[in-house]
Amino acid sequence: MATTVAGVHAVPKSESGLWSWITTVDHKRIGVLYGVTALSFFLGGAPNVGWFAYSNLTSSQYSPGHGVDFWAVGLQILGIASLAAAFNFIVTIINLRAPGMKLMRMPPFVWMTLVTSFLIILAFPVITVALVFLLFDRFVGTHFFVPSGGADPLLWQHLFWLFGHPEVYILILPAMGIVSEVLPTFSRKPLFGYPVVVYSGIFIGFMGWGVWSHHMFSVGLGPLADSFFALTTMLIAIPTGVKIFNWLATLWGGKIELKTAMLFALGFIALFTMGGLSGFMHASPPADLQQTDTYFVVAHIHYVLFGGAIMGVFAGIYYWFPKMTGKFLNETLGKIHFWATMISMNLTFFPMHFVGLLGMPRRVYTYSPNMGFDTMNLLSTIGALLLGASVLVFVVNFVNSIRNGKPAGSDPWGGGSLEWAIPSPPPSYNFATIPTVRSLDPLWHKEGREAALAANQVRGPIHMPPSSYWPAVSALGVTLLLSGMVFGWFVGIPGLILMLLGLYSWAFEPVT
Amino acid sequence: MAVAALSHPAPEAHPTSTGLNSRKMLFWAFLGSECMFFGSLISTYLIYRGRDSAGPHPHEVLNIPFTSFSAFVLLMSSLTMVLALAAVQHGNLRGTKIWLAATALLGMTFIAGQCYEFTHFFYDGLKLQSNLFGCTFFVLTGFHGTHVTVGVIWLWSLFMMAVRGKLPVERALDVEIAGLYWHFVDVVWIAIFTLVYLIQ
Amino acid sequence: MSEHHESTRSPGEHAHPGAKEYLGIAVVLTVITAVEVAVYYVPAMRPMLVPVLLVLSAVKFSLVAMFYMHLKFDHRLFSWLFVVPMILMSLIVIGLLRLFGHW
């Protein structure tokens, strides 16, 4: 992220330390955080309630132990972190652009980050409230989701999906932004219909709020609600389709270079389109009733989130790794990684469409031998093992390339956006002086390129915001405070004190 | 991170793309986010209204005259808050201190009223676990009360800054942002007062 | 979101109203609150209680947001950041109430 908003004033924030981890949008770091979160499995037992944790499976009665508590408290902490990061991005993107960097000259990844940040600040409060109810139910004995107390367990589903559907766009929009940067660079052509790509991203962000109940057709919402949510769900396919055609048109007639980043971006388009098509199928309530809770839905979510978001993230890693580290990722290993991923991904998830339509339910670990699921499941299993192996190829490539990768210059791919004008890895101040931007792809224009390169010359002292430990102290305090809900007051009270100490010291820190 | 920033020590003085202050923009985005937070709480209250078979029911416990007074107190604290802002913007240190303290005290009056109300409900038999009304009412108004408490702490912090002479005209924005928070908490109460208390 | 030039301070960003206007608004707010409570106690108002109370509280809400929070005088972007989530949330509340069969 830091590299793509190069040339924009950065707001004071620590580049390292706990706060940077907690507010990170770097997917490597998020991966590590998930690993840490997984520790809770050993501390309190797995939150084995599925990812959408429908009530009343999550009640103390059906989920004793601390698994669900950890899950809920962990999500609250993650929510605070996501909110803090999203506020930061919104203000940075709206208010601290380089001179001449009009909104419609921003790189598409920055645009999609802006839309995503708005989705975060509006969607996370809803899940926060739902989790608060759940925690009250579990700790205090309220009955927000307890049917015997008169409650409607559907409330959880509505609140969850009010968050959950915007959340899937929170996952996919940044990947769409990455692909919109990678494709033009390796096609040597500007992004086709840039404004339309941006507007459809914004439209997806808005429409993402009007479709949540399509996850709940099978609960029987009534014909009016079913028709409404089916209609909005079909509508939201339009801006997504528009983007796909824009990407294809970007490729059309371009001088295409099949580097690994480009391969992943192309893989994204292919797989995400397939995921979109199966998604469109269960936009129709009658079809959805047949598909709900079968492997068909599992196939769909993996085509959009693995084929979509993960392929996009890999494209981004191969694309910006040279900028981040100053070294290339190995292209040969990269291509092996791509093809292994592409083949094994389809091998794993494509058969799920068939077993799903044959009626194999999700979340049930076994089935009787005469159902006709055997061969397909064997293929999926082989595919899953291969998929794991392909990620290992990536890990080897990553570690090797950080150690002794081929040096990459400041502009290894001939990109058009500003980050390619500064050295790799970028100096902490990005540009020494902030260049004036006059076009969408400044480095592909003679005067833009000269201005950006000239902006690297250090002409005097550079003002850098001071680093501070207090944000990290506050973050630790928040984490302990909320963990206190599980462990008890002797963790929570010190957490509260630390948080207040951190916040006050941070607020009254002298500004330089 | 600009060389140009050298000559502007205060963060407010950074030139921004929109010409607007970054902290204030962030705070408005935060209030937008808070709308979703309280909106979810209020929707839950409204969804569950009237589903209880066992009492106490709202009309049996809610004390309209008392809460009207609380609502009035919070409304007046919004007035004293803007007066504090006007004072600090004119460099009137004495007025700043008086109005900040008045706002904080009115906020504390509101909290005291809520404590009294909660205790009263408790003795009327309405607990957090009693029924859906108890769950949704206490969690909704409790979160609002927590927001007021945070606001009171914030106001006393600003008051201490004023006492120590650290709240000059240039820092009026600190008061303005605290004011935005305070007024937001007030408008949330306007909504709660109508939706929970008056429309039963 | 509209485009702005870097250097221009938006006109009137700090031209907030003074103590007199603030007091005036407070009087109006107090009167509306009194009317709300009165309406609640008048039996003849029963059938129209809900719409009347909703409108009155919306007026109070807007007065505080426009004058005490200065949205009327400040840059439009601030209003957008607040009003768009407000409208979104209102639509969601209406949708949820409809889905749960309230009316």
Short mmCIF file of N, CA and C in Angstrom, two decimals, chain B residues 43-142:
data_model
loop_
_atom_site.label_atom_id
_atom_site.label_comp_id
_atom_site.label_asym_id
_atom_site.label_seq_id
_atom_site.Cartn_x
_atom_site.Cartn_y
_atom_site.Cartn_z
N SER B 43 -32.20 -0.80 15.84
CA SER B 43 -33.04 -1.75 15.08
C SER B 43 -33.35 -2.97 15.91
N THR B 44 -32.35 -3.47 16.65
CA THR B 44 -32.60 -4.65 17.46
C THR B 44 -33.68 -4.36 18.50
N TYR B 45 -33.61 -3.19 19.13
CA TYR B 45 -34.64 -2.83 20.11
C TYR B 45 -36.01 -2.84 19.45
N LEU B 46 -36.09 -2.22 18.26
CA LEU B 46 -37.39 -2.11 17.59
C LEU B 46 -37.88 -3.48 17.12
N ILE B 47 -36.97 -4.32 16.62
CA ILE B 47 -37.37 -5.64 16.14
C ILE B 47 -37.97 -6.46 17.29
N TYR B 48 -37.35 -6.36 18.45
CA TYR B 48 -37.78 -7.19 19.58
C TYR B 48 -38.90 -6.55 20.39
N ARG B 49 -39.31 -5.33 20.02
CA ARG B 49 -40.34 -4.68 20.82
C ARG B 49 -41.65 -5.45 20.73
N GLY B 50 -42.27 -5.65 21.86
CA GLY B 50 -43.58 -6.28 21.88
C GLY B 50 -43.55 -7.79 21.74
N ARG B 51 -42.37 -8.40 21.79
CA ARG B 51 -42.31 -9.86 21.66
C ARG B 51 -42.37 -10.55 23.01
N ASP B 52 -42.26 -9.78 24.11
CA ASP B 52 -42.20 -10.40 25.43
C ASP B 52 -43.57 -10.82 25.90
N SER B 53 -43.64 -12.06 26.42
CA SER B 53 -44.87 -12.43 27.11
C SER B 53 -44.75 -12.06 28.58
N ALA B 54 -43.56 -12.28 29.16
CA ALA B 54 -43.36 -11.95 30.56
C ALA B 54 -42.91 -10.50 30.70
N GLY B 55 -43.38 -9.83 31.74
CA GLY B 55 -43.02 -8.45 31.99
C GLY B 55 -41.70 -8.34 32.70
N PRO B 56 -41.31 -7.18 33.20
CA PRO B 56 -42.03 -5.92 33.03
C PRO B 56 -41.98 -5.40 31.60
N HIS B 57 -43.07 -4.79 31.18
CA HIS B 57 -43.14 -4.21 29.84
C HIS B 57 -42.78 -2.73 29.90
N PRO B 58 -42.42 -2.15 28.76
CA PRO B 58 -41.97 -0.75 28.76
C PRO B 58 -42.95 0.19 29.48
N HIS B 59 -44.25 0.05 29.18
CA HIS B 59 -45.18 1.04 29.75
C HIS B 59 -45.32 0.90 31.26
N GLU B 60 -44.86 -0.23 31.80
CA GLU B 60 -44.95 -0.40 33.24
C GLU B 60 -43.79 0.26 33.99
N VAL B 61 -42.67 0.43 33.33
CA VAL B 61 -41.49 0.94 34.06
C VAL B 61 -41.03 2.32 33.60
N LEU B 62 -41.19 2.63 32.30
CA LEU B 62 -40.61 3.88 31.79
C LEU B 62 -41.28 5.09 32.45
N ASN B 63 -40.45 6.01 32.90
CA ASN B 63 -40.91 7.19 33.61
C ASN B 63 -40.70 8.40 32.71
N ILE B 64 -41.77 8.79 31.99
CA ILE B 64 -41.63 9.83 30.97
C ILE B 64 -41.22 11.19 31.55
N PRO B 65 -41.87 11.68 32.61
CA PRO B 65 -41.46 12.99 33.14
C PRO B 65 -39.98 13.01 33.52
N PHE B 66 -39.52 11.96 34.17
CA PHE B 66 -38.12 11.93 34.60
C PHE B 66 -37.18 11.94 33.39
N THR B 67 -37.45 11.09 32.39
CA THR B 67 -36.56 11.02 31.24
C THR B 67 -36.65 12.28 30.38
N SER B 68 -37.83 12.92 30.36
CA SER B 68 -37.93 14.20 29.65
C SER B 68 -36.95 15.19 30.25
N PHE B 69 -36.86 15.17 31.58
CA PHE B 69 -35.91 16.06 32.24
C PHE B 69 -34.48 15.72 31.84
N SER B 70 -34.15 14.41 31.85
CA SER B 70 -32.80 13.99 31.42
C SER B 70 -32.51 14.45 30.00
N ALA B 71 -33.50 14.25 29.12
CA ALA B 71 -33.31 14.65 27.73
C ALA B 71 -33.07 16.15 27.64
N PHE B 72 -33.80 16.90 28.47
CA PHE B 72 -33.62 18.36 28.48
C PHE B 72 -32.22 18.72 28.97
N VAL B 73 -31.75 18.02 29.99
CA VAL B 73 -30.40 18.28 30.52
C VAL B 73 -29.36 18.06 29.43
N LEU B 74 -29.50 16.95 28.69
CA LEU B 74 -28.52 16.66 27.65
C LEU B 74 -28.59 17.70 26.53
N LEU B 75 -29.82 18.14 26.22
CA LEU B 75 -30.01 19.17 25.21
C LEU B 75 -29.30 20.46 25.62
N MET B 76 -29.45 20.84 26.89
CA MET B 76 -28.82 22.06 27.39
C MET B 76 -27.30 21.92 27.39
N SER B 77 -26.82 20.68 27.61
CA SER B 77 -25.37 20.50 27.59
C SER B 77 -24.83 20.74 26.19
N SER B 78 -25.65 20.50 25.17
CA SER B 78 -25.21 20.82 23.81
C SER B 78 -25.08 22.33 23.66
N LEU B 79 -26.01 23.07 24.28
CA LEU B 79 -25.91 24.53 24.23
C LEU B 79 -24.62 24.99 24.90
N THR B 80 -24.35 24.51 26.12
CA THR B 80 -23.14 24.96 26.81
C THR B 80 -21.89 24.54 26.04
N MET B 81 -21.99 23.42 25.34
CA MET B 81 -20.85 22.96 24.53
C MET B 81 -20.54 23.95 23.42
N VAL B 82 -21.55 24.39 22.68
CA VAL B 82 -21.28 25.34 21.60
C VAL B 82 -20.83 26.68 22.18
N LEU B 83 -21.33 27.02 23.38
CA LEU B 83 -20.87 28.27 24.01
C LEU B 83 -19.39 28.15 24.37
N ALA B 84 -18.97 26.96 24.84
CA ALA B 84 -17.55 26.74 25.12
C ALA B 84 -16.73 26.90 23.85
N LEU B 85 -17.26 26.36 22.74
CA LEU B 85 -16.54 26.48 21.48
C LEU B 85 -16.42 27.94 21.06
N ALA B 86 -17.56 28.68 21.16
CA ALA B 86 -17.53 30.10 20.79
C ALA B 86 -16.52 30.83 21.66
N ALA B 87 -16.46 30.49 22.96
CA ALA B 87 -15.53 31.17 23.87
C ALA B 87 -14.09 30.88 23.47
N VAL B 88 -13.77 29.62 23.21
CA VAL B 88 -12.38 29.30 22.90
C VAL B 88 -11.99 29.90 21.56
N GLN B 89 -12.95 30.00 20.64
CA GLN B 89 -12.62 30.60 19.34
C GLN B 89 -12.35 32.09 19.44
N HIS B 90 -12.92 32.72 20.47
CA HIS B 90 -12.66 34.15 20.68
C HIS B 90 -11.55 34.38 21.69
N GLY B 91 -10.86 33.30 22.10
CA GLY B 91 -9.76 33.45 23.05
C GLY B 91 -10.22 33.81 24.45
N ASN B 92 -11.48 33.53 24.73
CA ASN B 92 -12.03 33.86 26.05
C ASN B 92 -11.80 32.67 26.99
N LEU B 93 -10.68 32.70 27.71
CA LEU B 93 -10.27 31.55 28.51
C LEU B 93 -11.25 31.28 29.65
N ARG B 94 -11.70 32.38 30.29
CA ARG B 94 -12.62 32.23 31.41
C ARG B 94 -13.92 31.56 30.96
N GLY B 95 -14.47 32.07 29.85
CA GLY B 95 -15.70 31.49 29.31
C GLY B 95 -15.49 30.03 28.92
N THR B 96 -14.32 29.75 28.32
CA THR B 96 -14.04 28.36 27.92
C THR B 96 -14.14 27.45 29.12
N LYS B 97 -13.45 27.86 30.21
CA LYS B 97 -13.45 27.01 31.41
C LYS B 97 -14.86 26.84 31.96
N ILE B 98 -15.59 27.95 32.07
CA ILE B 98 -16.94 27.89 32.66
C ILE B 98 -17.83 26.95 31.85
N TRP B 99 -17.84 27.15 30.51
CA TRP B 99 -18.79 26.39 29.69
C TRP B 99 -18.38 24.93 29.56
N LEU B 100 -17.05 24.67 29.52
CA LEU B 100 -16.62 23.27 29.49
C LEU B 100 -17.05 22.56 30.77
N ALA B 101 -16.82 23.22 31.91
CA ALA B 101 -17.21 22.61 33.18
C ALA B 101 -18.73 22.42 33.24
N ALA B 102 -19.47 23.43 32.73
CA ALA B 102 -20.93 23.32 32.75
C ALA B 102 -21.38 22.12 31.92
N THR B 103 -20.77 21.96 30.74
CA THR B 103 -21.14 20.83 29.87
C THR B 103 -20.86 19.51 30.57
N ALA B 104 -19.66 19.42 31.16
CA ALA B 104 -19.29 18.16 31.83
C ALA B 104 -20.24 17.88 32.99
N LEU B 105 -20.60 18.94 33.75
CA LEU B 105 -21.50 18.73 34.89
C LEU B 105 -22.89 18.30 34.43
N LEU B 106 -23.37 18.92 33.34
CA LEU B 106 -24.67 18.50 32.82
C LEU B 106 -24.61 17.05 32.35
N GLY B 107 -23.50 16.68 31.72
CA GLY B 107 -23.32 15.29 31.30
C GLY B 107 -23.34 14.36 32.49
N MET B 108 -22.69 14.79 33.59
CA MET B 108 -22.67 13.96 34.79
C MET B 108 -24.07 13.87 35.40
N THR B 109 -24.84 14.95 35.29
CA THR B 109 -26.22 14.90 35.76
C THR B 109 -27.00 13.86 35.00
N PHE B 110 -26.78 13.85 33.68
CA PHE B 110 -27.48 12.87 32.85
C PHE B 110 -27.11 11.45 33.27
N ILE B 111 -25.80 11.23 33.48
CA ILE B 111 -25.34 9.88 33.89
C ILE B 111 -25.96 9.51 35.24
N ALA B 112 -25.97 10.48 36.16
CA ALA B 112 -26.56 10.21 37.48
C ALA B 112 -28.03 9.82 37.31
N GLY B 113 -28.72 10.54 36.43
CA GLY B 113 -30.11 10.23 36.15
C GLY B 113 -30.26 8.82 35.63
N GLN B 114 -29.34 8.43 34.74
CA GLN B 114 -29.42 7.08 34.18
C GLN B 114 -29.17 6.02 35.26
N CYS B 115 -28.21 6.30 36.16
CA CYS B 115 -27.95 5.37 37.26
C CYS B 115 -29.21 5.21 38.10
N TYR B 116 -29.85 6.37 38.41
CA TYR B 116 -31.07 6.32 39.20
C TYR B 116 -32.13 5.50 38.48
N GLU B 117 -32.27 5.77 37.17
CA GLU B 117 -33.29 5.08 36.38
C GLU B 117 -33.04 3.57 36.37
N PHE B 118 -31.78 3.19 36.12
CA PHE B 118 -31.45 1.76 36.07
C PHE B 118 -31.73 1.08 37.41
N THR B 119 -31.34 1.75 38.50
CA THR B 119 -31.58 1.18 39.83
C THR B 119 -33.06 0.99 40.07
N HIS B 120 -33.82 2.02 39.68
CA HIS B 120 -35.26 1.99 39.85
C HIS B 120 -35.86 0.81 39.10
N PHE B 121 -35.43 0.64 37.84
CA PHE B 121 -35.93 -0.49 37.03
C PHE B 121 -35.58 -1.81 37.68
N PHE B 122 -34.37 -1.85 38.24
CA PHE B 122 -33.91 -3.07 38.88
C PHE B 122 -34.86 -3.47 40.00
N TYR B 123 -35.28 -2.47 40.80
CA TYR B 123 -36.19 -2.78 41.90
C TYR B 123 -37.61 -3.02 41.41
N ASP B 124 -37.92 -2.52 40.18
CA ASP B 124 -39.22 -2.84 39.59
C ASP B 124 -39.22 -4.24 38.99
N GLY B 125 -38.07 -4.90 39.03
CA GLY B 125 -38.01 -6.27 38.51
C GLY B 125 -37.49 -6.38 37.10
N LEU B 126 -37.01 -5.26 36.52
CA LEU B 126 -36.47 -5.34 35.16
C LEU B 126 -34.95 -5.47 35.24
N LYS B 127 -34.45 -6.65 34.90
CA LYS B 127 -33.01 -6.86 34.88
C LYS B 127 -32.60 -7.12 33.44
N LEU B 128 -31.28 -7.13 33.25
CA LEU B 128 -30.71 -7.40 31.93
C LEU B 128 -31.24 -8.73 31.39
N GLN B 129 -31.43 -9.69 32.32
CA GLN B 129 -31.82 -11.04 31.87
C GLN B 129 -33.32 -11.27 31.93
N SER B 130 -34.10 -10.25 32.37
CA SER B 130 -35.53 -10.49 32.61
C SER B 130 -36.25 -10.95 31.37
N ASN B 131 -36.16 -10.14 30.31
CA ASN B 131 -36.85 -10.46 29.07
C ASN B 131 -36.15 -9.71 27.94
N LEU B 132 -36.71 -9.80 26.74
CA LEU B 132 -36.06 -9.14 25.61
C LEU B 132 -36.02 -7.63 25.79
N PHE B 133 -37.06 -7.08 26.41
CA PHE B 133 -37.04 -5.64 26.67
C PHE B 133 -35.84 -5.28 27.56
N GLY B 134 -35.62 -6.09 28.59
CA GLY B 134 -34.48 -5.84 29.47
C GLY B 134 -33.16 -5.89 28.71
N CYS B 135 -32.96 -6.96 27.91
CA CYS B 135 -31.72 -7.10 27.14
C CYS B 135 -31.49 -5.89 26.25
N THR B 136 -32.51 -5.62 25.39
CA THR B 136 -32.28 -4.61 24.36
C THR B 136 -32.24 -3.21 24.97
N PHE B 137 -33.09 -2.96 25.97
CA PHE B 137 -33.12 -1.62 26.56
C PHE B 137 -31.81 -1.30 27.27
N PHE B 138 -31.36 -2.21 28.14
CA PHE B 138 -30.16 -1.91 28.92
C PHE B 138 -28.92 -1.83 28.03
N VAL B 139 -28.84 -2.71 27.03
CA VAL B 139 -27.64 -2.66 26.19
C VAL B 139 -27.63 -1.38 25.35
N LEU B 140 -28.79 -1.01 24.78
CA LEU B 140 -28.85 0.22 23.98
C LEU B 140 -28.55 1.45 24.83
N THR B 141 -29.30 1.64 25.92
CA THR B 141 -29.08 2.86 26.71
C THR B 141 -27.76 2.78 27.46
N GLY B 142 -27.32 1.55 27.78
CA GLY B 142 -26.02 1.41 28.44
C GLY B 142 -24.88 1.86 27.54
#
